[in-house]
PDB file of C-alpha atoms in Angstrom:
ATOM      1  CA  MET Y   1      76.407  91.340 102.601  1.00  0.00           C
ATOM      2  CA  THR Y   2      79.569  89.768 101.194  1.00  0.00           C
ATOM      3  CA  ASP Y   3      82.935  90.461 102.817  1.00  0.00           C
ATOM      4  CA  LEU Y   4      83.781  92.592  99.785  1.00  0.00           C
ATOM      5  CA  GLY Y   5      80.600  94.599 100.164  1.00  0.00           C
ATOM      6  CA  ALA Y   6      81.203  95.047 103.889  1.00  0.00           C
ATOM      7  CA  ARG Y   7      84.731  96.323 103.312  1.00  0.00           C
ATOM      8  CA  LEU Y   8      83.514  98.690 100.605  1.00  0.00           C
ATOM      9  CA  SER Y   9      80.814 100.086 102.888  1.00  0.00           C
ATOM     10  CA  ALA Y  10      83.252 100.485 105.766  1.00  0.00           C
ATOM     11  CA  ILE Y  11      85.697 102.471 103.623  1.00  0.00           C
ATOM     12  CA  ASP Y  12      82.931 104.671 102.268  1.00  0.00           C
ATOM     13  CA  GLU Y  13      81.843 105.429 105.829  1.00  0.00           C
ATOM     14  CA  GLN Y  14      85.414 106.354 106.742  1.00  0.00           C
ATOM     15  CA  ILE Y  15      85.671 108.600 103.679  1.00  0.00           C
ATOM     16  CA  ALA Y  16      82.439 110.324 104.657  1.00  0.00           C
ATOM     17  CA  ASP Y  17      83.683 110.806 108.223  1.00  0.00           C
ATOM     18  CA  ALA Y  18      87.014 112.236 107.041  1.00  0.00           C
ATOM     19  CA  ALA Y  19      85.235 114.586 104.645  1.00  0.00           C
ATOM     20  CA  ARG Y  20      82.932 115.764 107.425  1.00  0.00           C
ATOM     21  CA  ARG Y  21      85.888 116.499 109.707  1.00  0.00           C
ATOM     22  CA  ALA Y  22      87.538 118.468 106.893  1.00  0.00           C
ATOM     23  CA  GLY Y  23      84.367 120.443 106.216  1.00  0.00           C
ATOM     24  CA  ARG Y  24      84.028 118.902 102.793  1.00  0.00           C
ATOM     25  CA  ASP Y  25      81.240 117.211 100.839  1.00  0.00           C
ATOM     26  CA  ALA Y  26      82.028 113.511 100.421  1.00  0.00           C
ATOM     27  CA  THR Y  27      80.139 113.439  97.123  1.00  0.00           C
ATOM     28  CA  GLU Y  28      82.905 115.578  95.628  1.00  0.00           C
ATOM     29  CA  ILE Y  29      85.487 112.858  96.349  1.00  0.00           C
ATOM     30  CA  THR Y  30      85.993 109.984  93.904  1.00  0.00           C
ATOM     31  CA  ARG Y  31      86.918 106.612  95.378  1.00  0.00           C
ATOM     32  CA  ILE Y  32      88.992 104.522  92.967  1.00  0.00           C
ATOM     33  CA  VAL Y  33      89.267 100.816  93.817  1.00  0.00           C
ATOM     34  CA  VAL Y  34      92.727  99.510  92.921  1.00  0.00           C
ATOM     35  CA  THR Y  35      92.499  95.888  91.797  1.00  0.00           C
ATOM     36  CA  LYS Y  36      96.169  95.138  91.116  1.00  0.00           C
ATOM     37  CA  PHE Y  37      96.840  91.372  90.847  1.00  0.00           C
ATOM     38  CA  HIS Y  38      93.176  90.526  91.513  1.00  0.00           C
ATOM     39  CA  PRO Y  39      91.204  88.625  88.851  1.00  0.00           C
ATOM     40  CA  ALA Y  40      88.684  90.211  86.535  1.00  0.00           C
ATOM     41  CA  GLU Y  41      85.944  88.374  88.419  1.00  0.00           C
ATOM     42  CA  LEU Y  42      86.592  90.536  91.471  1.00  0.00           C
ATOM     43  CA  VAL Y  43      86.161  93.649  89.329  1.00  0.00           C
ATOM     44  CA  ARG Y  44      82.898  92.201  88.075  1.00  0.00           C
ATOM     45  CA  GLU Y  45      81.727  91.720  91.666  1.00  0.00           C
ATOM     46  CA  LEU Y  46      82.773  95.266  92.540  1.00  0.00           C
ATOM     47  CA  ALA Y  47      80.730  96.542  89.612  1.00  0.00           C
ATOM     48  CA  SER Y  48      77.711  94.642  90.909  1.00  0.00           C
ATOM     49  CA  LEU Y  49      78.172  96.530  94.199  1.00  0.00           C
ATOM     50  CA  GLY Y  50      78.067  99.862  92.419  1.00  0.00           C
ATOM     51  CA  VAL Y  51      81.773 100.524  91.880  1.00  0.00           C
ATOM     52  CA  ARG Y  52      82.401 102.506  88.708  1.00  0.00           C
ATOM     53  CA  GLU Y  53      86.013 103.738  89.141  1.00  0.00           C
ATOM     54  CA  VAL Y  54      88.758 101.089  88.948  1.00  0.00           C
ATOM     55  CA  GLY Y  55      92.532 101.524  89.046  1.00  0.00           C
ATOM     56  CA  GLU Y  56      95.352  99.398  87.665  1.00  0.00           C
ATOM     57  CA  ASN Y  57      99.139  99.727  88.060  1.00  0.00           C
ATOM     58  CA  ARG Y  58     100.322  97.581  85.151  1.00  0.00           C
ATOM     59  CA  GLN Y  59      99.525  98.009  81.472  1.00  0.00           C
ATOM     60  CA  GLN Y  60      99.181  94.282  80.816  1.00  0.00           C
ATOM     61  CA  GLU Y  61      96.616  93.854  83.581  1.00  0.00           C
ATOM     62  CA  LEU Y  62      94.752  96.977  82.570  1.00  0.00           C
ATOM     63  CA  SER Y  63      94.481  95.878  78.957  1.00  0.00           C
ATOM     64  CA  ALA Y  64      93.453  92.307  79.791  1.00  0.00           C
ATOM     65  CA  LYS Y  65      90.801  93.276  82.328  1.00  0.00           C
ATOM     66  CA  ARG Y  66      89.337  96.017  80.196  1.00  0.00           C
ATOM     67  CA  ASN Y  67      89.052  93.664  77.240  1.00  0.00           C
ATOM     68  CA  GLU Y  68      87.360  90.998  79.353  1.00  0.00           C
ATOM     69  CA  LEU Y  69      84.989  93.453  81.064  1.00  0.00           C
ATOM     70  CA  GLU Y  70      84.267  95.773  78.162  1.00  0.00           C
ATOM     71  CA  ALA Y  71      80.517  95.411  78.632  1.00  0.00           C
ATOM     72  CA  LEU Y  72      80.650  96.877  82.148  1.00  0.00           C
ATOM     73  CA  ASP Y  73      80.112 100.586  82.782  1.00  0.00           C
ATOM     74  CA  LEU Y  74      83.521 101.326  84.326  1.00  0.00           C
ATOM     75  CA  THR Y  75      86.043 104.149  84.239  1.00  0.00           C
ATOM     76  CA  TRP Y  76      89.581 102.751  84.082  1.00  0.00           C
ATOM     77  CA  HIS Y  77      92.395 104.666  85.795  1.00  0.00           C
ATOM     78  CA  PHE Y  78      96.029 103.870  85.039  1.00  0.00           C
ATOM     79  CA  ILE Y  79      97.955 104.768  88.196  1.00  0.00           C
ATOM     80  CA  GLY Y  80     101.315 102.997  87.777  1.00  0.00           C
ATOM     81  CA  GLN Y  81     104.615 104.077  86.310  1.00  0.00           C
ATOM     82  CA  ALA Y  82     104.302 104.179  82.539  1.00  0.00           C
ATOM     83  CA  GLN Y  83     106.949 103.111  80.056  1.00  0.00           C
ATOM     84  CA  THR Y  84     107.031 105.265  76.953  1.00  0.00           C
ATOM     85  CA  ASN Y  85     106.997 102.219  74.667  1.00  0.00           C
ATOM     86  CA  LYS Y  86     103.699 101.118  76.234  1.00  0.00           C
ATOM     87  CA  ALA Y  87     101.995 104.491  75.832  1.00  0.00           C
ATOM     88  CA  ALA Y  88      99.831 103.354  72.928  1.00  0.00           C
ATOM     89  CA  ALA Y  89      98.615 100.263  74.800  1.00  0.00           C
ATOM     90  CA  ILE Y  90      97.901 102.340  77.895  1.00  0.00           C
ATOM     91  CA  ARG Y  91      95.990 104.894  75.884  1.00  0.00           C
ATOM     92  CA  ARG Y  92      93.829 102.218  74.251  1.00  0.00           C
ATOM     93  CA  SER Y  93      92.719 100.883  77.641  1.00  0.00           C
ATOM     94  CA  ALA Y  94      92.800 103.788  80.100  1.00  0.00           C
ATOM     95  CA  ASP Y  95      90.230 106.530  80.449  1.00  0.00           C
ATOM     96  CA  ILE Y  96      92.504 108.487  82.789  1.00  0.00           C
ATOM     97  CA  VAL Y  97      96.295 108.321  83.273  1.00  0.00           C
ATOM     98  CA  HIS Y  98      97.479 109.554  86.684  1.00  0.00           C
ATOM     99  CA  SER Y  99     101.223 109.163  86.155  1.00  0.00           C
ATOM    100  CA  VAL Y 100     102.442 111.594  83.489  1.00  0.00           C
ATOM    101  CA  ASP Y 101     105.840 112.539  84.888  1.00  0.00           C
ATOM    102  CA  ARG Y 102     107.949 113.565  81.900  1.00  0.00           C
ATOM    103  CA  VAL Y 103     107.704 115.272  78.537  1.00  0.00           C
ATOM    104  CA  ARG Y 104     108.541 112.123  76.556  1.00  0.00           C
ATOM    105  CA  LEU Y 105     105.652 110.221  78.109  1.00  0.00           C
ATOM    106  CA  ALA Y 106     103.220 113.059  77.498  1.00  0.00           C
ATOM    107  CA  ASP Y 107     104.351 113.213  73.874  1.00  0.00           C
ATOM    108  CA  ALA Y 108     104.025 109.439  73.451  1.00  0.00           C
ATOM    109  CA  LEU Y 109     100.496 109.421  74.867  1.00  0.00           C
ATOM    110  CA  HIS Y 110      99.590 112.298  72.578  1.00  0.00           C
ATOM    111  CA  ARG Y 111     100.971 110.566  69.476  1.00  0.00           C
ATOM    112  CA  ALA Y 112      98.959 107.464  70.343  1.00  0.00           C
ATOM    113  CA  GLY Y 113      95.689 109.382  70.111  1.00  0.00           C
ATOM    114  CA  GLU Y 114      93.238 108.356  67.423  1.00  0.00           C
ATOM    115  CA  ASP Y 115      90.592 110.409  65.630  1.00  0.00           C
ATOM    116  CA  ASP Y 116      89.522 113.283  67.876  1.00  0.00           C
ATOM    117  CA  SER Y 117      89.800 111.378  71.160  1.00  0.00           C
ATOM    118  CA  VAL Y 118      90.965 113.232  74.258  1.00  0.00           C
ATOM    119  CA  LEU Y 119      92.690 111.472  77.161  1.00  0.00           C
ATOM    120  CA  ASP Y 120      92.413 112.812  80.711  1.00  0.00           C
ATOM    121  CA  VAL Y 121      95.814 112.952  82.435  1.00  0.00           C
ATOM    122  CA  LEU Y 122      97.373 114.070  85.695  1.00  0.00           C
ATOM    123  CA  VAL Y 123     100.930 115.211  86.324  1.00  0.00           C
ATOM    124  CA  GLN Y 124     102.593 112.950  88.879  1.00  0.00           C
ATOM    125  CA  ILE Y 125     104.603 114.781  91.537  1.00  0.00           C
ATOM    126  CA  ASN Y 126     107.612 113.233  93.289  1.00  0.00           C
ATOM    127  CA  LEU Y 127     107.416 114.321  96.935  1.00  0.00           C
ATOM    128  CA  THR Y 128     110.850 112.868  97.738  1.00  0.00           C
ATOM    129  CA  PRO Y 129     114.374 114.002  96.784  1.00  0.00           C
ATOM    130  CA  ASP Y 130     114.974 110.599  95.174  1.00  0.00           C
ATOM    131  CA  ALA Y 131     115.045 111.225  91.429  1.00  0.00           C
ATOM    132  CA  GLY Y 132     114.628 107.501  90.839  1.00  0.00           C
ATOM    133  CA  ARG Y 133     111.066 107.540  92.110  1.00  0.00           C
ATOM    134  CA  GLY Y 134     108.174 108.244  89.796  1.00  0.00           C
ATOM    135  CA  GLY Y 135     107.060 111.808  89.404  1.00  0.00           C
ATOM    136  CA  VAL Y 136     108.376 115.209  88.418  1.00  0.00           C
ATOM    137  CA  GLN Y 137     110.001 117.364  91.070  1.00  0.00           C
ATOM    138  CA  PRO Y 138     107.622 120.009  92.452  1.00  0.00           C
ATOM    139  CA  ALA Y 139     109.649 122.875  91.007  1.00  0.00           C
ATOM    140  CA  GLU Y 140     109.219 121.403  87.514  1.00  0.00           C
ATOM    141  CA  ALA Y 141     105.519 120.600  87.746  1.00  0.00           C
ATOM    142  CA  ALA Y 142     104.204 123.835  86.231  1.00  0.00           C
ATOM    143  CA  ALA Y 143     106.520 123.527  83.234  1.00  0.00           C
ATOM    144  CA  LEU Y 144     105.375 119.967  82.563  1.00  0.00           C
ATOM    145  CA  ALA Y 145     101.768 121.090  82.939  1.00  0.00           C
ATOM    146  CA  GLU Y 146     102.347 123.788  80.329  1.00  0.00           C
ATOM    147  CA  HIS Y 147     103.760 121.168  77.957  1.00  0.00           C
ATOM    148  CA  VAL Y 148     100.725 118.936  78.441  1.00  0.00           C
ATOM    149  CA  LEU Y 149      98.419 121.883  77.761  1.00  0.00           C
ATOM    150  CA  ALA Y 150     100.041 122.280  74.345  1.00  0.00           C
ATOM    151  CA  LEU Y 151      99.098 118.707  73.337  1.00  0.00           C
ATOM    152  CA  PRO Y 152      95.541 118.810  71.969  1.00  0.00           C
ATOM    153  CA  SER Y 153      94.755 115.124  72.493  1.00  0.00           C
ATOM    154  CA  LEU Y 154      95.492 115.352  76.226  1.00  0.00           C
ATOM    155  CA  ARG Y 155      93.338 117.102  78.832  1.00  0.00           C
ATOM    156  CA  LEU Y 156      95.184 118.080  82.001  1.00  0.00           C
ATOM    157  CA  ARG Y 157      93.013 117.315  85.024  1.00  0.00           C
ATOM    158  CA  GLY Y 158      95.399 117.996  87.898  1.00  0.00           C
ATOM    159  CA  VAL Y 159      98.155 116.333  89.926  1.00  0.00           C
ATOM    160  CA  MET Y 160      98.867 112.990  91.583  1.00  0.00           C
ATOM    161  CA  ALA Y 161     101.332 111.892  94.259  1.00  0.00           C
ATOM    162  CA  VAL Y 162     102.179 109.157  96.734  1.00  0.00           C
ATOM    163  CA  ALA Y 163     103.131 110.194 100.275  1.00  0.00           C
ATOM    164  CA  PRO Y 164     106.746 109.254 101.178  1.00  0.00           C
ATOM    165  CA  LEU Y 165     107.140 106.502 103.747  1.00  0.00           C
ATOM    166  CA  ASP Y 166     109.467 108.586 105.929  1.00  0.00           C
ATOM    167  CA  GLU Y 167     107.231 111.653 106.247  1.00  0.00           C
ATOM    168  CA  GLU Y 168     103.943 112.323 107.958  1.00  0.00           C
ATOM    169  CA  PRO Y 169     101.216 112.087 105.277  1.00  0.00           C
ATOM    170  CA  ALA Y 170      99.622 115.364 106.372  1.00  0.00           C
ATOM    171  CA  SER Y 171     102.882 117.235 105.752  1.00  0.00           C
ATOM    172  CA  ALA Y 172     103.440 115.571 102.371  1.00  0.00           C
ATOM    173  CA  PHE Y 173      99.908 116.235 101.174  1.00  0.00           C
ATOM    174  CA  ALA Y 174     100.123 119.860 102.306  1.00  0.00           C
ATOM    175  CA  ARG Y 175     103.108 120.232  99.975  1.00  0.00           C
ATOM    176  CA  LEU Y 176     101.169 118.523  97.194  1.00  0.00           C
ATOM    177  CA  HIS Y 177      98.323 120.987  97.727  1.00  0.00           C
ATOM    178  CA  ARG Y 178     100.744 123.868  97.173  1.00  0.00           C
ATOM    179  CA  VAL Y 179     102.042 122.255  93.976  1.00  0.00           C
ATOM    180  CA  ALA Y 180      98.450 121.785  92.804  1.00  0.00           C
ATOM    181  CA  GLU Y 181      97.865 125.504  93.277  1.00  0.00           C
ATOM    182  CA  GLU Y 182     100.974 126.299  91.203  1.00  0.00           C
ATOM    183  CA  VAL Y 183      99.750 124.008  88.426  1.00  0.00           C
ATOM    184  CA  ARG Y 184      96.367 125.723  88.494  1.00  0.00           C
ATOM    185  CA  GLY Y 185      98.260 128.966  87.908  1.00  0.00           C
ATOM    186  CA  VAL Y 186      98.953 127.732  84.359  1.00  0.00           C
ATOM    187  CA  ALA Y 187      95.918 125.426  84.029  1.00  0.00           C
ATOM    188  CA  PRO Y 188      92.960 126.862  85.985  1.00  0.00           C
ATOM    189  CA  ASP Y 189      90.716 123.900  85.112  1.00  0.00           C
ATOM    190  CA  ALA Y 190      93.172 121.328  86.496  1.00  0.00           C
ATOM    191  CA  MET Y 191      91.296 120.888  89.772  1.00  0.00           C
ATOM    192  CA  TRP Y 192      91.918 117.213  90.564  1.00  0.00           C
ATOM    193  CA  ILE Y 193      94.273 116.059  93.308  1.00  0.00           C
ATOM    194  CA  SER Y 194      94.822 112.286  93.232  1.00  0.00           C
ATOM    195  CA  ALA Y 195      96.253 111.390  96.632  1.00  0.00           C
ATOM    196  CA  GLY Y 196      95.599 109.042  99.484  1.00  0.00           C
ATOM    197  CA  MET Y 197      95.657 105.281  99.718  1.00  0.00           C
ATOM    198  CA  THR Y 198      94.495 102.756 102.304  1.00  0.00           C
ATOM    199  CA  GLY Y 199      96.703 104.062 105.107  1.00  0.00           C
ATOM    200  CA  ASP Y 200      96.526 107.809 104.556  1.00  0.00           C
ATOM    201  CA  PHE Y 201      93.353 108.780 102.729  1.00  0.00           C
ATOM    202  CA  ALA Y 202      91.983 110.752 105.699  1.00  0.00           C
ATOM    203  CA  GLU Y 203      95.025 113.041 105.626  1.00  0.00           C
ATOM    204  CA  ALA Y 204      94.674 113.356 101.859  1.00  0.00           C
ATOM    205  CA  ILE Y 205      91.050 114.399 102.182  1.00  0.00           C
ATOM    206  CA  ALA Y 206      92.018 117.037 104.746  1.00  0.00           C
ATOM    207  CA  ALA Y 207      94.544 118.405 102.224  1.00  0.00           C
ATOM    208  CA  GLY Y 208      91.988 118.640  99.425  1.00  0.00           C
ATOM    209  CA  ALA Y 209      92.289 115.321  97.601  1.00  0.00           C
ATOM    210  CA  THR Y 210      89.552 114.789  95.041  1.00  0.00           C
ATOM    211  CA  HIS Y 211      90.502 111.225  94.051  1.00  0.00           C
ATOM    212  CA  LEU Y 212      91.527 108.421  96.430  1.00  0.00           C
ATOM    213  CA  ARG Y 213      93.288 105.235  95.299  1.00  0.00           C
ATOM    214  CA  ILE Y 214      92.290 102.464  97.712  1.00  0.00           C
ATOM    215  CA  GLY Y 215      93.216  98.828  97.254  1.00  0.00           C
ATOM    216  CA  SER Y 216      93.576  96.131  99.912  1.00  0.00           C
ATOM    217  CA  ALA Y 217      91.255  97.751 102.473  1.00  0.00           C
ATOM    218  CA  ILE Y 218      88.469  97.015  99.966  1.00  0.00           C
ATOM    219  CA  THR Y 219      89.733  94.123  97.860  1.00  0.00           C
ATOM    220  CA  GLY Y 220      91.426  92.167 100.625  1.00  0.00           C
ATOM    221  CA  PRO Y 221      94.980  90.799 100.410  1.00  0.00           C
ATOM    222  CA  ARG Y 222      96.462  90.483  96.964  1.00  0.00           C
ATOM    223  CA  PRO Y 223      96.508  86.940  95.590  1.00  0.00           C
ATOM    224  CA  ASP Y 224      99.754  84.998  95.628  1.00  0.00           C
ATOM    225  CA  ARG Y 225     101.323  85.578  92.222  1.00  0.00           C
ATOM    226  CA  GLY Y 226     103.516  82.541  92.562  1.00  0.00           C
TER     227      GLY Y 226
END
């Protein structure tokens, strides 16, 4: 087994263990491999190992890799902060956008729709008091969800968040779970919770995460961009 395959297997075992401890079925949890800054060839190798869900943080990388690997059976997740002026490019390349955090972005993604296509999206929640971080404040999440529901080319799937560095992940994800329940009050089908990365996915699973975004624990260190 290659090092990449060994790391992938090890993470999947840890996910299964965490799900078991939480009394959950691991098959209901989607593992997204984040390949930020890694070459398309690594994504190709991941696909050969059975990976089907891939995440990217930057529109340029997402677009380039998707174009190069169009023949592969992959679902592409955009998980980074999105600029409104790049909404059309993101929509052309992403199957799912995890980071809808404001009305203007939702509107821009909707306007970029073509034909009868529908884009899956999640509302990003800011679990910190810092308004400069990505995400809508929890108290505003339901209102943003209602706005997304009114845009026919978008399909609201649920919520996404990153645990703050200065808070225990379990506490942060418990708050996210409560926000997810509020969003489901206006969008009963919005069942996804995208939470948990390399260092905290076990806590996310315990709090009900359905989608995990795991990078370096699988891919290895990011290449030197310099």
